[in-house]
mmCIF file of C-alpha atoms and ligand atoms in Angstrom:
data_model
loop_
_atom_site.group_PDB
_atom_site.id
_atom_site.type_symbol
_atom_site.label_atom_id
_atom_site.label_comp_id
_atom_site.label_asym_id
_atom_site.label_seq_id
_atom_site.Cartn_x
_atom_site.Cartn_y
_atom_site.Cartn_z
ATOM 1 C CA MET D 1 -94.541 -106.692 -237.864
ATOM 2 C CA THR D 2 -95.439 -104.866 -234.368
ATOM 3 C CA ARG D 3 -95.303 -107.052 -231.272
ATOM 4 C CA VAL D 4 -97.861 -106.305 -228.556
ATOM 5 C CA GLY D 5 -98.819 -108.151 -225.403
ATOM 6 C CA ARG D 6 -96.790 -106.221 -222.437
ATOM 7 C CA ALA D 7 -99.074 -103.228 -222.338
ATOM 8 C CA VAL D 8 -101.460 -102.213 -224.716
ATOM 9 C CA ALA D 9 -103.703 -98.827 -225.341
ATOM 10 C CA HIS D 10 -107.106 -100.020 -226.919
ATOM 11 C CA VAL D 11 -108.668 -96.924 -228.812
ATOM 12 C CA ASP D 12 -112.254 -97.298 -229.567
ATOM 13 C CA ALA D 13 -113.064 -95.232 -232.936
ATOM 14 C CA GLY D 14 -116.780 -95.533 -232.400
ATOM 15 C CA ALA D 15 -116.666 -94.072 -228.860
ATOM 16 C CA ILE D 16 -114.726 -91.151 -230.416
ATOM 17 C CA GLU D 17 -117.148 -90.755 -233.184
ATOM 18 C CA ARG D 18 -120.204 -91.174 -230.476
ATOM 19 C CA ASN D 19 -118.378 -88.455 -228.435
ATOM 20 C CA CYS D 20 -118.270 -85.991 -231.345
ATOM 21 C CA ALA D 21 -121.908 -86.951 -232.067
ATOM 22 C CA ARG D 22 -122.723 -86.227 -228.617
ATOM 23 C CA LEU D 23 -121.177 -82.554 -228.673
ATOM 24 C CA ARG D 24 -122.730 -81.792 -231.876
ATOM 25 C CA CYS D 25 -126.205 -82.161 -230.110
ATOM 26 C CA GLU D 26 -125.279 -79.210 -228.021
ATOM 27 C CA LEU D 27 -124.557 -77.062 -230.863
ATOM 28 C CA ARG D 28 -127.185 -74.554 -232.716
ATOM 29 C CA ASP D 29 -127.435 -75.393 -236.409
ATOM 30 C CA GLY D 30 -124.507 -74.226 -238.494
ATOM 31 C CA VAL D 31 -122.009 -73.941 -235.802
ATOM 32 C CA GLN D 32 -119.056 -76.251 -236.518
ATOM 33 C CA LEU D 33 -116.981 -78.610 -234.297
ATOM 34 C CA CYS D 34 -113.327 -78.710 -234.250
ATOM 35 C CA ALA D 35 -111.885 -81.715 -232.736
ATOM 36 C CA VAL D 36 -108.402 -81.318 -230.903
ATOM 37 C CA VAL D 37 -105.849 -83.855 -231.761
ATOM 38 C CA LYS D 38 -103.010 -82.366 -230.485
ATOM 39 C CA ALA D 39 -100.112 -84.256 -228.364
ATOM 40 C CA ASP D 40 -100.915 -87.417 -230.398
ATOM 41 C CA GLY D 41 -104.767 -87.234 -229.996
ATOM 42 C CA TYR D 42 -104.326 -86.729 -226.168
ATOM 43 C CA GLY D 43 -101.980 -89.836 -226.365
ATOM 44 C CA HIS D 44 -104.729 -91.974 -228.519
ATOM 45 C CA GLY D 45 -103.122 -91.572 -231.736
ATOM 46 C CA ALA D 46 -103.721 -88.346 -233.832
ATOM 47 C CA PHE D 47 -104.784 -89.896 -236.999
ATOM 48 C CA PRO D 48 -107.321 -92.290 -236.110
ATOM 49 C CA SER D 49 -108.760 -90.200 -233.722
ATOM 50 C CA ALA D 50 -109.337 -87.492 -236.214
ATOM 51 C CA ALA D 51 -110.856 -89.953 -238.705
ATOM 52 C CA ALA D 52 -113.317 -91.116 -235.793
ATOM 53 C CA ALA D 53 -114.117 -87.572 -235.132
ATOM 54 C CA LEU D 54 -114.705 -86.498 -238.584
ATOM 55 C CA ALA D 55 -117.167 -89.439 -239.074
ATOM 56 C CA GLY D 56 -118.611 -88.249 -235.876
ATOM 57 C CA GLY D 57 -119.336 -84.414 -237.290
ATOM 58 C CA ALA D 58 -116.259 -82.970 -236.771
ATOM 59 C CA SER D 59 -115.314 -80.757 -239.470
ATOM 60 C CA TRP D 60 -112.051 -78.854 -238.529
ATOM 61 C CA LEU D 61 -109.114 -80.447 -236.460
ATOM 62 C CA ALA D 62 -106.754 -78.421 -234.151
ATOM 63 C CA VAL D 63 -103.058 -79.601 -233.295
ATOM 64 C CA ALA D 64 -100.394 -77.612 -231.408
ATOM 65 C CA SER D 65 -97.563 -77.060 -234.011
ATOM 66 C CA VAL D 66 -96.667 -77.554 -237.653
ATOM 67 C CA GLN D 67 -95.009 -80.882 -237.233
ATOM 68 C CA GLU D 68 -98.014 -82.414 -235.482
ATOM 69 C CA ALA D 69 -100.332 -81.116 -238.460
ATOM 70 C CA LEU D 70 -98.225 -83.409 -240.657
ATOM 71 C CA ALA D 71 -99.920 -86.282 -239.093
ATOM 72 C CA VAL D 72 -103.332 -85.422 -239.971
ATOM 73 C CA VAL D 73 -102.781 -83.586 -243.411
ATOM 74 C CA ASP D 74 -104.079 -86.310 -245.627
ATOM 75 C CA GLU D 75 -106.455 -86.548 -248.352
ATOM 76 C CA ARG D 76 -108.574 -89.215 -246.217
ATOM 77 C CA LEU D 77 -109.052 -86.348 -243.774
ATOM 78 C CA PRO D 78 -111.219 -83.774 -245.579
ATOM 79 C CA ALA D 79 -110.797 -81.158 -242.698
ATOM 80 C CA ARG D 80 -109.421 -77.947 -242.084
ATOM 81 C CA VAL D 81 -106.671 -78.022 -240.093
ATOM 82 C CA LEU D 82 -105.914 -75.058 -237.208
ATOM 83 C CA VAL D 83 -102.187 -74.839 -235.768
ATOM 84 C CA LEU D 84 -102.877 -73.327 -232.359
ATOM 85 C CA GLY D 85 -99.629 -72.697 -231.221
ATOM 86 C CA PRO D 86 -96.684 -70.427 -232.128
ATOM 87 C CA LEU D 87 -94.611 -71.063 -235.310
ATOM 88 C CA ARG D 88 -90.945 -69.933 -235.737
ATOM 89 C CA GLY D 89 -88.623 -69.902 -238.721
ATOM 90 C CA GLY D 90 -89.468 -72.112 -241.664
ATOM 91 C CA GLU D 91 -92.752 -73.187 -240.015
ATOM 92 C CA VAL D 92 -94.543 -70.039 -241.300
ATOM 93 C CA LYS D 93 -93.787 -71.087 -245.025
ATOM 94 C CA GLU D 94 -94.432 -74.689 -244.442
ATOM 95 C CA ALA D 95 -98.124 -73.892 -243.039
ATOM 96 C CA VAL D 96 -98.822 -72.066 -245.937
ATOM 97 C CA LEU D 97 -97.557 -74.739 -248.275
ATOM 98 C CA LEU D 98 -99.301 -77.113 -246.329
ATOM 99 C CA GLY D 99 -102.635 -74.696 -246.456
ATOM 100 C CA LEU D 100 -103.084 -74.952 -242.743
ATOM 101 C CA ASP D 101 -104.877 -72.299 -240.668
ATOM 102 C CA ILE D 102 -102.656 -70.349 -238.209
ATOM 103 C CA VAL D 103 -103.341 -67.979 -235.186
ATOM 104 C CA VAL D 104 -101.887 -64.396 -235.689
ATOM 105 C CA SER D 105 -100.917 -62.208 -232.430
ATOM 106 C CA GLU D 106 -98.745 -59.556 -234.043
ATOM 107 C CA PRO D 107 -99.070 -57.310 -237.270
ATOM 108 C CA GLU D 108 -95.790 -58.229 -238.580
ATOM 109 C CA LEU D 109 -96.683 -61.689 -239.416
ATOM 110 C CA ILE D 110 -99.505 -60.489 -241.631
ATOM 111 C CA ALA D 111 -96.836 -58.718 -244.158
ATOM 112 C CA GLU D 112 -94.639 -61.682 -243.735
ATOM 113 C CA LEU D 113 -97.601 -64.104 -244.890
ATOM 114 C CA SER D 114 -98.734 -61.806 -247.515
ATOM 115 C CA ALA D 115 -95.140 -62.210 -249.163
ATOM 116 C CA LEU D 116 -94.728 -65.698 -248.691
ATOM 117 C CA ALA D 117 -98.525 -66.354 -250.192
ATOM 118 C CA GLY D 118 -97.325 -64.282 -253.447
ATOM 119 C CA GLU D 119 -93.981 -66.152 -253.565
ATOM 120 C CA LEU D 120 -95.854 -69.482 -253.307
ATOM 121 C CA ALA D 121 -98.972 -68.639 -255.164
ATOM 122 C CA ARG D 122 -100.973 -69.953 -251.963
ATOM 123 C CA THR D 123 -103.595 -68.545 -249.691
ATOM 124 C CA ALA D 124 -102.336 -67.795 -246.039
ATOM 125 C CA ARG D 125 -105.460 -68.412 -243.746
ATOM 126 C CA VAL D 126 -105.365 -66.806 -240.391
ATOM 127 C CA HIS D 127 -107.150 -66.338 -236.985
ATOM 128 C CA VAL D 128 -106.482 -63.232 -234.942
ATOM 129 C CA LYS D 129 -106.483 -64.046 -231.303
ATOM 130 C CA LEU D 130 -107.751 -61.833 -228.602
ATOM 131 C CA ASP D 131 -106.526 -62.397 -225.237
ATOM 132 C CA THR D 132 -109.326 -61.966 -223.090
ATOM 133 C CA GLY D 133 -107.589 -63.126 -219.783
ATOM 134 C CA MET D 134 -106.091 -66.275 -220.354
ATOM 135 C CA GLY D 135 -102.602 -64.383 -220.452
ATOM 136 C CA ARG D 136 -100.608 -66.726 -223.069
ATOM 137 C CA MET D 137 -101.015 -66.084 -226.934
ATOM 138 C CA GLY D 138 -102.948 -63.357 -228.456
ATOM 139 C CA VAL D 139 -103.457 -59.553 -228.292
ATOM 140 C CA ARG D 140 -104.792 -57.782 -225.089
ATOM 141 C CA ASP D 141 -105.932 -54.632 -226.393
ATOM 142 C CA PRO D 142 -109.225 -55.038 -228.499
ATOM 143 C CA ALA D 143 -108.538 -51.859 -230.426
ATOM 144 C CA HIS D 144 -104.847 -53.280 -231.306
ATOM 145 C CA ALA D 145 -106.598 -56.975 -232.803
ATOM 146 C CA THR D 146 -109.042 -55.188 -234.500
ATOM 147 C CA ARG D 147 -106.208 -53.257 -236.641
ATOM 148 C CA ILE D 148 -104.384 -56.906 -237.082
ATOM 149 C CA VAL D 149 -108.092 -58.019 -238.383
ATOM 150 C CA THR D 150 -108.041 -55.121 -241.018
ATOM 151 C CA ALA D 151 -104.328 -55.770 -241.979
ATOM 152 C CA ALA D 152 -105.513 -59.637 -242.386
ATOM 153 C CA ALA D 153 -108.590 -58.803 -244.344
ATOM 154 C CA THR D 154 -106.840 -56.396 -246.763
ATOM 155 C CA ALA D 155 -103.223 -58.124 -247.258
ATOM 156 C CA PRO D 156 -103.287 -59.507 -250.678
ATOM 157 C CA GLY D 157 -102.994 -63.496 -250.714
ATOM 158 C CA VAL D 158 -103.969 -63.365 -246.996
ATOM 159 C CA GLU D 159 -107.704 -64.558 -245.857
ATOM 160 C CA LEU D 160 -109.347 -63.695 -242.504
ATOM 161 C CA ALA D 161 -110.399 -67.177 -241.793
ATOM 162 C CA GLY D 162 -111.134 -66.972 -237.674
ATOM 163 C CA VAL D 163 -110.941 -64.768 -234.746
ATOM 164 C CA MET D 164 -110.729 -66.364 -231.267
ATOM 165 C CA THR D 165 -109.830 -66.413 -227.895
ATOM 166 C CA HIS D 166 -109.397 -69.004 -225.071
ATOM 167 C CA PHE D 167 -110.820 -69.603 -221.615
ATOM 168 C CA ALA D 168 -108.711 -69.657 -218.104
ATOM 169 C CA THR D 169 -111.280 -71.161 -215.974
ATOM 170 C CA ALA D 170 -114.188 -72.791 -218.055
ATOM 171 C CA ASP D 171 -113.774 -75.687 -216.208
ATOM 172 C CA GLU D 172 -113.997 -74.085 -212.543
ATOM 173 C CA ARG D 173 -118.251 -73.962 -212.200
ATOM 174 C CA GLY D 174 -119.745 -70.820 -211.037
ATOM 175 C CA ASP D 175 -116.418 -68.934 -211.858
ATOM 176 C CA ALA D 176 -116.920 -65.368 -212.455
ATOM 177 C CA PHE D 177 -113.591 -64.892 -214.690
ATOM 178 C CA PHE D 178 -115.231 -67.092 -217.312
ATOM 179 C CA GLU D 179 -118.337 -64.885 -217.674
ATOM 180 C CA GLU D 180 -115.978 -61.634 -217.885
ATOM 181 C CA GLN D 181 -113.725 -63.421 -221.014
ATOM 182 C CA LEU D 182 -116.913 -64.350 -222.573
ATOM 183 C CA ARG D 183 -118.188 -60.692 -222.301
ATOM 184 C CA ARG D 184 -114.995 -59.250 -223.564
ATOM 185 C CA PHE D 185 -115.099 -61.308 -226.531
ATOM 186 C CA THR D 186 -118.438 -60.876 -227.536
ATOM 187 C CA ASP D 187 -118.425 -57.358 -227.329
ATOM 188 C CA TRP D 188 -115.109 -57.625 -229.602
ATOM 189 C CA VAL D 189 -116.846 -59.896 -232.160
ATOM 190 C CA ARG D 190 -119.638 -57.842 -232.269
ATOM 191 C CA THR D 191 -117.830 -54.972 -233.705
ATOM 192 C CA VAL D 192 -115.357 -57.376 -235.759
ATOM 193 C CA LYS D 193 -118.623 -59.057 -237.430
ATOM 194 C CA GLN D 194 -119.825 -55.627 -238.728
ATOM 195 C CA GLN D 195 -116.923 -55.218 -241.254
ATOM 196 C CA HIS D 196 -116.370 -59.221 -241.625
ATOM 197 C CA PRO D 197 -119.854 -60.781 -241.218
ATOM 198 C CA HIS D 198 -118.340 -64.361 -242.505
ATOM 199 C CA VAL D 199 -115.339 -64.606 -240.123
ATOM 200 C CA VAL D 200 -115.623 -67.819 -238.198
ATOM 201 C CA ALA D 201 -115.435 -66.763 -234.314
ATOM 202 C CA HIS D 202 -114.602 -69.345 -231.900
ATOM 203 C CA ALA D 203 -113.883 -69.614 -228.107
ATOM 204 C CA ALA D 204 -114.820 -72.650 -226.587
ATOM 205 C CA ASN D 205 -113.036 -75.619 -225.128
ATOM 206 C CA SER D 206 -114.956 -79.015 -224.062
ATOM 207 C CA ALA D 207 -115.760 -77.537 -220.652
ATOM 208 C CA ALA D 208 -116.973 -73.839 -221.945
ATOM 209 C CA THR D 209 -119.119 -75.850 -224.706
ATOM 210 C CA LEU D 210 -120.789 -78.100 -222.340
ATOM 211 C CA ARG D 211 -121.241 -75.216 -219.500
ATOM 212 C CA ASP D 212 -122.735 -72.284 -222.021
ATOM 213 C CA PRO D 213 -124.071 -72.281 -225.139
ATOM 214 C CA ALA D 214 -123.582 -68.462 -225.591
ATOM 215 C CA ALA D 215 -119.746 -69.442 -225.560
ATOM 216 C CA HIS D 216 -120.526 -71.314 -228.718
ATOM 217 C CA PHE D 217 -120.193 -68.424 -231.681
ATOM 218 C CA ASP D 218 -119.238 -70.226 -234.950
ATOM 219 C CA MET D 219 -117.027 -72.943 -233.889
ATOM 220 C CA VAL D 220 -116.169 -75.271 -230.738
ATOM 221 C CA ARG D 221 -112.822 -76.701 -229.875
ATOM 222 C CA CYS D 222 -112.995 -79.747 -228.318
ATOM 223 C CA GLY D 223 -110.074 -82.020 -226.936
ATOM 224 C CA ILE D 224 -110.583 -83.811 -223.553
ATOM 225 C CA ALA D 225 -114.632 -84.276 -224.264
ATOM 226 C CA VAL D 226 -113.893 -86.131 -227.755
ATOM 227 C CA TYR D 227 -112.117 -88.846 -226.130
ATOM 228 C CA GLY D 228 -114.696 -89.493 -223.560
ATOM 229 C CA MET D 229 -112.933 -87.870 -220.794
ATOM 230 C CA ASP D 230 -114.599 -85.042 -218.579
ATOM 231 C CA PRO D 231 -113.553 -81.609 -218.736
ATOM 232 C CA PHE D 232 -114.615 -80.924 -215.201
ATOM 233 C CA GLY D 233 -113.122 -84.005 -213.879
ATOM 234 C CA GLU D 234 -116.119 -85.866 -212.887
ATOM 235 C CA ASP D 235 -117.752 -89.216 -214.267
ATOM 236 C CA PRO D 236 -117.643 -88.992 -218.135
ATOM 237 C CA LEU D 237 -120.518 -91.321 -218.341
ATOM 238 C CA ALA D 238 -122.638 -88.905 -216.257
ATOM 239 C CA ARG D 239 -122.237 -86.337 -218.970
ATOM 240 C CA GLY D 240 -123.115 -89.113 -221.873
ATOM 241 C CA LEU D 241 -119.541 -89.263 -222.718
ATOM 242 C CA GLN D 242 -117.645 -92.559 -223.538
ATOM 243 C CA PRO D 243 -113.972 -93.018 -222.673
ATOM 244 C CA ALA D 244 -112.365 -94.141 -225.583
ATOM 245 C CA LEU D 245 -109.269 -95.424 -224.209
ATOM 246 C CA THR D 246 -108.705 -98.731 -222.312
ATOM 247 C CA LEU D 247 -105.000 -99.404 -220.775
ATOM 248 C CA SER D 248 -104.555 -103.010 -220.160
ATOM 249 C CA SER D 249 -101.814 -105.544 -219.403
ATOM 250 C CA TYR D 250 -101.721 -109.105 -218.213
ATOM 251 C CA VAL D 251 -100.683 -110.999 -215.266
ATOM 252 C CA ALA D 252 -97.474 -112.550 -216.396
ATOM 253 C CA ALA D 253 -96.889 -114.352 -213.247
ATOM 254 C CA VAL D 254 -98.546 -115.492 -209.764
ATOM 255 C CA LYS D 255 -96.687 -116.318 -206.813
ATOM 256 C CA LEU D 256 -97.448 -116.790 -202.856
ATOM 257 C CA CYS D 257 -95.930 -114.087 -200.741
ATOM 258 C CA ARG D 258 -95.867 -115.202 -197.277
ATOM 259 C CA ALA D 259 -96.892 -112.975 -194.281
ATOM 260 C CA GLY D 260 -94.026 -110.663 -193.584
ATOM 261 C CA GLU D 261 -92.180 -110.835 -197.116
ATOM 262 C CA SER D 262 -92.137 -107.615 -199.296
ATOM 263 C CA THR D 263 -92.247 -107.103 -202.882
ATOM 264 C CA GLY D 264 -90.609 -104.210 -204.981
ATOM 265 C CA TYR D 265 -87.980 -101.391 -204.472
ATOM 266 C CA GLY D 266 -87.454 -100.464 -200.792
ATOM 267 C CA ARG D 267 -89.784 -102.832 -199.447
ATOM 268 C CA ARG D 268 -92.650 -100.624 -199.450
ATOM 269 C CA PHE D 269 -94.952 -103.531 -199.298
ATOM 270 C CA THR D 270 -95.011 -106.190 -196.684
ATOM 271 C CA ALA D 271 -97.831 -108.821 -196.624
ATOM 272 C CA ALA D 272 -99.556 -108.810 -193.348
ATOM 273 C CA ALA D 273 -100.635 -112.347 -194.184
ATOM 274 C CA ASP D 274 -100.339 -114.850 -196.935
ATOM 275 C CA THR D 275 -101.634 -113.577 -200.080
ATOM 276 C CA TYR D 276 -100.740 -114.234 -203.896
ATOM 277 C CA LEU D 277 -99.162 -111.622 -205.685
ATOM 278 C CA GLY D 278 -99.429 -111.243 -209.475
ATOM 279 C CA LEU D 279 -96.775 -109.502 -211.778
ATOM 280 C CA LEU D 280 -98.046 -107.153 -214.550
ATOM 281 C CA PRO D 281 -95.625 -106.076 -217.119
ATOM 282 C CA ILE D 282 -96.317 -102.213 -217.042
ATOM 283 C CA GLY D 283 -94.416 -99.363 -214.947
ATOM 284 C CA TYR D 284 -93.561 -95.927 -215.123
ATOM 285 C CA GLY D 285 -91.487 -96.484 -218.535
ATOM 286 C CA ASP D 286 -95.137 -96.883 -220.016
ATOM 287 C CA GLY D 287 -96.337 -93.596 -218.413
ATOM 288 C CA TRP D 288 -97.907 -95.760 -215.380
ATOM 289 C CA ARG D 289 -96.610 -93.000 -212.846
ATOM 290 C CA ARG D 290 -94.405 -93.984 -209.735
ATOM 291 C CA ALA D 291 -96.551 -91.916 -207.493
ATOM 292 C CA LEU D 292 -99.243 -94.782 -208.128
ATOM 293 C CA SER D 293 -97.223 -96.787 -205.664
ATOM 294 C CA ASN D 294 -99.223 -98.575 -202.694
ATOM 295 C CA ASN D 295 -101.920 -95.870 -204.555
ATOM 296 C CA ALA D 296 -104.112 -97.644 -207.287
ATOM 297 C CA GLU D 297 -106.189 -100.420 -208.149
ATOM 298 C CA VAL D 298 -106.352 -102.779 -211.234
ATOM 299 C CA LEU D 299 -109.417 -104.938 -212.751
ATOM 300 C CA VAL D 300 -108.169 -108.759 -212.632
ATOM 301 C CA GLY D 301 -110.739 -111.432 -213.214
ATOM 302 C CA GLY D 302 -113.868 -109.263 -212.830
ATOM 303 C CA ALA D 303 -112.657 -107.455 -209.397
ATOM 304 C CA ARG D 304 -110.471 -104.488 -207.919
ATOM 305 C CA ARG D 305 -107.217 -105.403 -206.719
ATOM 306 C CA PRO D 306 -104.768 -103.186 -205.091
ATOM 307 C CA LEU D 307 -101.384 -102.571 -206.517
ATOM 308 C CA VAL D 308 -98.785 -103.243 -204.110
ATOM 309 C CA GLY D 309 -95.229 -101.791 -203.733
ATOM 310 C CA THR D 310 -93.343 -99.526 -205.542
ATOM 311 C CA VAL D 311 -93.906 -99.019 -209.296
ATOM 312 C CA SER D 312 -90.759 -100.012 -211.250
ATOM 313 C CA MET D 313 -89.996 -98.914 -214.735
ATOM 314 C CA ASP D 314 -91.282 -102.060 -216.286
ATOM 315 C CA SER D 315 -93.628 -103.993 -213.779
ATOM 316 C CA VAL D 316 -96.179 -103.505 -211.110
ATOM 317 C CA VAL D 317 -97.446 -106.131 -208.636
ATOM 318 C CA ALA D 318 -101.105 -106.529 -207.899
ATOM 319 C CA ASP D 319 -102.518 -108.385 -204.625
ATOM 320 C CA LEU D 320 -104.750 -111.122 -205.941
ATOM 321 C CA GLY D 321 -105.566 -112.256 -202.314
ATOM 322 C CA PRO D 322 -105.473 -115.555 -200.339
ATOM 323 C CA ASP D 323 -107.483 -117.951 -202.627
ATOM 324 C CA PRO D 324 -105.374 -120.236 -204.277
ATOM 325 C CA ALA D 325 -107.868 -119.709 -207.310
ATOM 326 C CA ALA D 326 -105.526 -116.492 -207.781
ATOM 327 C CA LEU D 327 -103.063 -119.011 -209.530
ATOM 328 C CA ALA D 328 -105.767 -119.039 -212.397
ATOM 329 C CA LEU D 329 -105.388 -115.472 -213.255
ATOM 330 C CA ARG D 330 -101.990 -116.065 -214.989
ATOM 331 C CA GLU D 331 -101.953 -114.864 -218.585
ATOM 332 C CA THR D 332 -105.681 -113.105 -217.854
ATOM 333 C CA PRO D 333 -105.825 -109.359 -218.642
ATOM 334 C CA ALA D 334 -105.368 -106.649 -216.111
ATOM 335 C CA ILE D 335 -107.141 -103.538 -216.867
ATOM 336 C CA LEU D 336 -105.411 -100.216 -215.598
ATOM 337 C CA ILE D 337 -107.809 -97.912 -217.095
ATOM 338 C CA GLY D 338 -111.306 -99.209 -218.509
ATOM 339 C CA ALA D 339 -113.914 -101.707 -217.505
ATOM 340 C CA GLN D 340 -114.282 -104.996 -216.962
ATOM 341 C CA ASP D 341 -117.222 -107.173 -215.941
ATOM 342 C CA GLY D 342 -119.131 -103.783 -214.828
ATOM 343 C CA GLU D 343 -116.381 -102.470 -212.650
ATOM 344 C CA ARG D 344 -114.576 -99.150 -214.154
ATOM 345 C CA ILE D 345 -111.275 -97.461 -213.248
ATOM 346 C CA THR D 346 -111.567 -93.946 -215.064
ATOM 347 C CA ALA D 347 -108.717 -91.882 -216.020
ATOM 348 C CA GLU D 348 -110.359 -89.512 -213.758
ATOM 349 C CA GLU D 349 -110.013 -91.656 -210.915
ATOM 350 C CA LEU D 350 -106.148 -91.973 -211.431
ATOM 351 C CA ALA D 351 -106.168 -87.952 -211.839
ATOM 352 C CA ARG D 352 -107.544 -87.659 -208.404
ATOM 353 C CA ARG D 353 -104.989 -90.247 -207.224
ATOM 354 C CA LEU D 354 -101.883 -88.043 -208.908
ATOM 355 C CA ASN D 355 -103.467 -84.576 -207.841
ATOM 356 C CA THR D 356 -103.476 -84.061 -211.429
ATOM 357 C CA ILE D 357 -106.165 -83.795 -214.267
ATOM 358 C CA ASN D 358 -107.041 -86.632 -216.674
ATOM 359 C CA TYR D 359 -105.292 -84.875 -219.498
ATOM 360 C CA GLU D 360 -102.000 -85.728 -218.377
ATOM 361 C CA ILE D 361 -103.183 -89.383 -217.821
ATOM 362 C CA THR D 362 -103.466 -90.616 -221.376
ATOM 363 C CA CYS D 363 -101.264 -87.967 -222.710
ATOM 364 C CA GLY D 364 -98.489 -89.363 -220.400
ATOM 365 C CA LEU D 365 -98.562 -92.942 -221.930
ATOM 366 C CA THR D 366 -95.294 -93.269 -223.774
ATOM 367 C CA ALA D 367 -94.428 -94.366 -226.977
ATOM 368 C CA ARG D 368 -93.636 -98.071 -225.533
ATOM 369 C CA VAL D 369 -97.592 -98.484 -225.189
ATOM 370 C CA THR D 370 -98.846 -99.966 -228.244
ATOM 371 C CA ARG D 371 -101.947 -98.221 -229.565
ATOM 372 C CA VAL D 372 -104.464 -100.674 -231.095
ATOM 373 C CA HIS D 373 -107.459 -98.848 -232.838
ATOM 374 C CA HIS D 374 -110.826 -100.541 -232.790
ATOM 375 C CA ASP D 375 -113.822 -100.025 -234.070
ATOM 376 C CA GLU D 376 -116.559 -102.237 -232.308
ATOM 377 C CA ASP D 377 -114.607 -105.797 -232.316
ATOM 378 C CA GLU D 378 -112.690 -105.228 -235.375
ATOM 379 C CA VAL D 379 -109.220 -104.119 -235.327
ATOM 380 C CA LEU D 380 -108.078 -101.343 -237.505
ATOM 381 C CA ALA D 381 -104.685 -100.797 -236.951
ATOM 382 C CA VAL D 382 -101.620 -101.689 -234.519
ATOM 383 C CA GLY D 383 -99.237 -98.716 -233.909
ATOM 384 C CA GLU D 384 -98.204 -97.036 -236.757
ATOM 385 C CA GLU D 385 -98.672 -100.068 -239.314
ATOM 386 C CA ASP D 386 -101.831 -101.135 -240.951
ATOM 387 C CA GLU D 387 -100.949 -105.090 -240.680
ATOM 388 C CA TYR D 388 -102.506 -106.835 -237.979
ATOM 389 C CA ASP D 389 -101.497 -110.321 -237.340
ATOM 390 C CA ASP D 390 -104.345 -112.382 -235.727
ATOM 391 C CA GLY D 391 -101.876 -114.665 -234.128
ATOM 392 C CA MET D 392 -100.797 -111.788 -231.918
ATOM 393 C CA PHE D 393 -101.512 -111.980 -228.344
ATOM 394 C CA LEU D 394 -103.481 -108.928 -227.526
ATOM 395 C CA VAL D 395 -104.278 -108.145 -223.930
HETATM 396 C C1 LIG Y 401 -106.096 -77.625 -226.104
HETATM 397 C C2 LIG Y 401 -106.878 -76.541 -226.635
HETATM 398 C C3 LIG Y 401 -108.179 -76.773 -226.935
HETATM 399 C C4 LIG Y 401 -109.176 -77.860 -226.316
HETATM 400 O O1 LIG Y 401 -109.408 -77.841 -224.876
HETATM 401 P P1 LIG Y 401 -110.123 -79.204 -224.172
HETATM 402 O O2 LIG Y 401 -110.326 -78.579 -222.785
HETATM 403 O O3 LIG Y 401 -109.389 -80.330 -224.089
HETATM 404 O O4 LIG Y 401 -111.670 -79.330 -224.962
HETATM 405 C C5 LIG Y 401 -109.105 -75.625 -227.243
HETATM 406 N N1 LIG Y 401 -108.486 -74.516 -227.498
HETATM 407 C C6 LIG Y 401 -107.028 -74.297 -227.151
HETATM 408 C C7 LIG Y 401 -106.296 -73.092 -227.693
HETATM 409 C C8 LIG Y 401 -106.168 -75.211 -226.669
HETATM 410 O O5 LIG Y 401 -105.117 -75.242 -226.491
#
């Protein structure tokens, strides 16, 4: 039985489902939604996120590796699974056995796949990637990419399933390089489709999907927006996206801190006047980064409270103010990401404080944070287990 209590990430499956339905509204008829569930669903849990995304209208899933694919290859998840990252050694064979779609950037892999497909009596489904400017995976030269397309289309046991690219600057508004990449891909896809009209062309991440319908092609690959975070780092609610993750802990103890007394390692907070301090059992061991020391707020008792002093591995301290009513806040929830009584703290706010992006906030939550999956008020699962004991204290 899983024990929960000190730090919990509540994941709302309904929010993921609605975000996918919201994204689908952007798409022309026939354009498919691929939900990206790499990095354990951006920290939300890959399997439940995938299930919710499919319920919301996604028909493909994408992961970074064969190992990650194992979490979502399941008869309860009727979807094609695309592995976005490179494969090494035995992973190629495993991918073919599992029926995964894989990305190809070199012609030698087509021959290897054809041989494996024959040996295993399977079909190897491939997506040829054109590097239009991201400068990571993919082939730079469109003519060379076309030769790989032809090889994939003619090799026995190999199916040319897709052609793709990836944008470097879709989240930077007004950046002309996005238009340049889009033009390069559009030109190439036009020639490929003359020979292979049914190939699935795809390019857009969340930012490109929301920014330009011309980038949608036959499928979009959305990650961050699926989880209700904003690809442009702004307020997700303004774009009709609903954050799916709430990070909570609780006030484990409250005590009076006299003027001049300090809290935490290095004495980086000293009370200017008498105040009540609340101890929250969450720290950098949970992914609540140390750079948030004296640099974040939490929601306790329906109000924003500053976190004071250094973030420890296992705990942080909130300043609950001078009113002795603070003593009654013991055992009440502390919301570190999410909403309470109309106040909100977003992953985007934390990203700004840390000079990073919202992606890193939820991906950075460690395994010590129990994931609790909800749909509305119903608890679907706690952690990896299906069982849930009503007697447990969920914060
Ligand atoms: C991660 C990833 C995506 C999803 O990007 P978001 O910005 O989270 O929507 C799409 N395509 C590729 C190739 C990726 O690696």
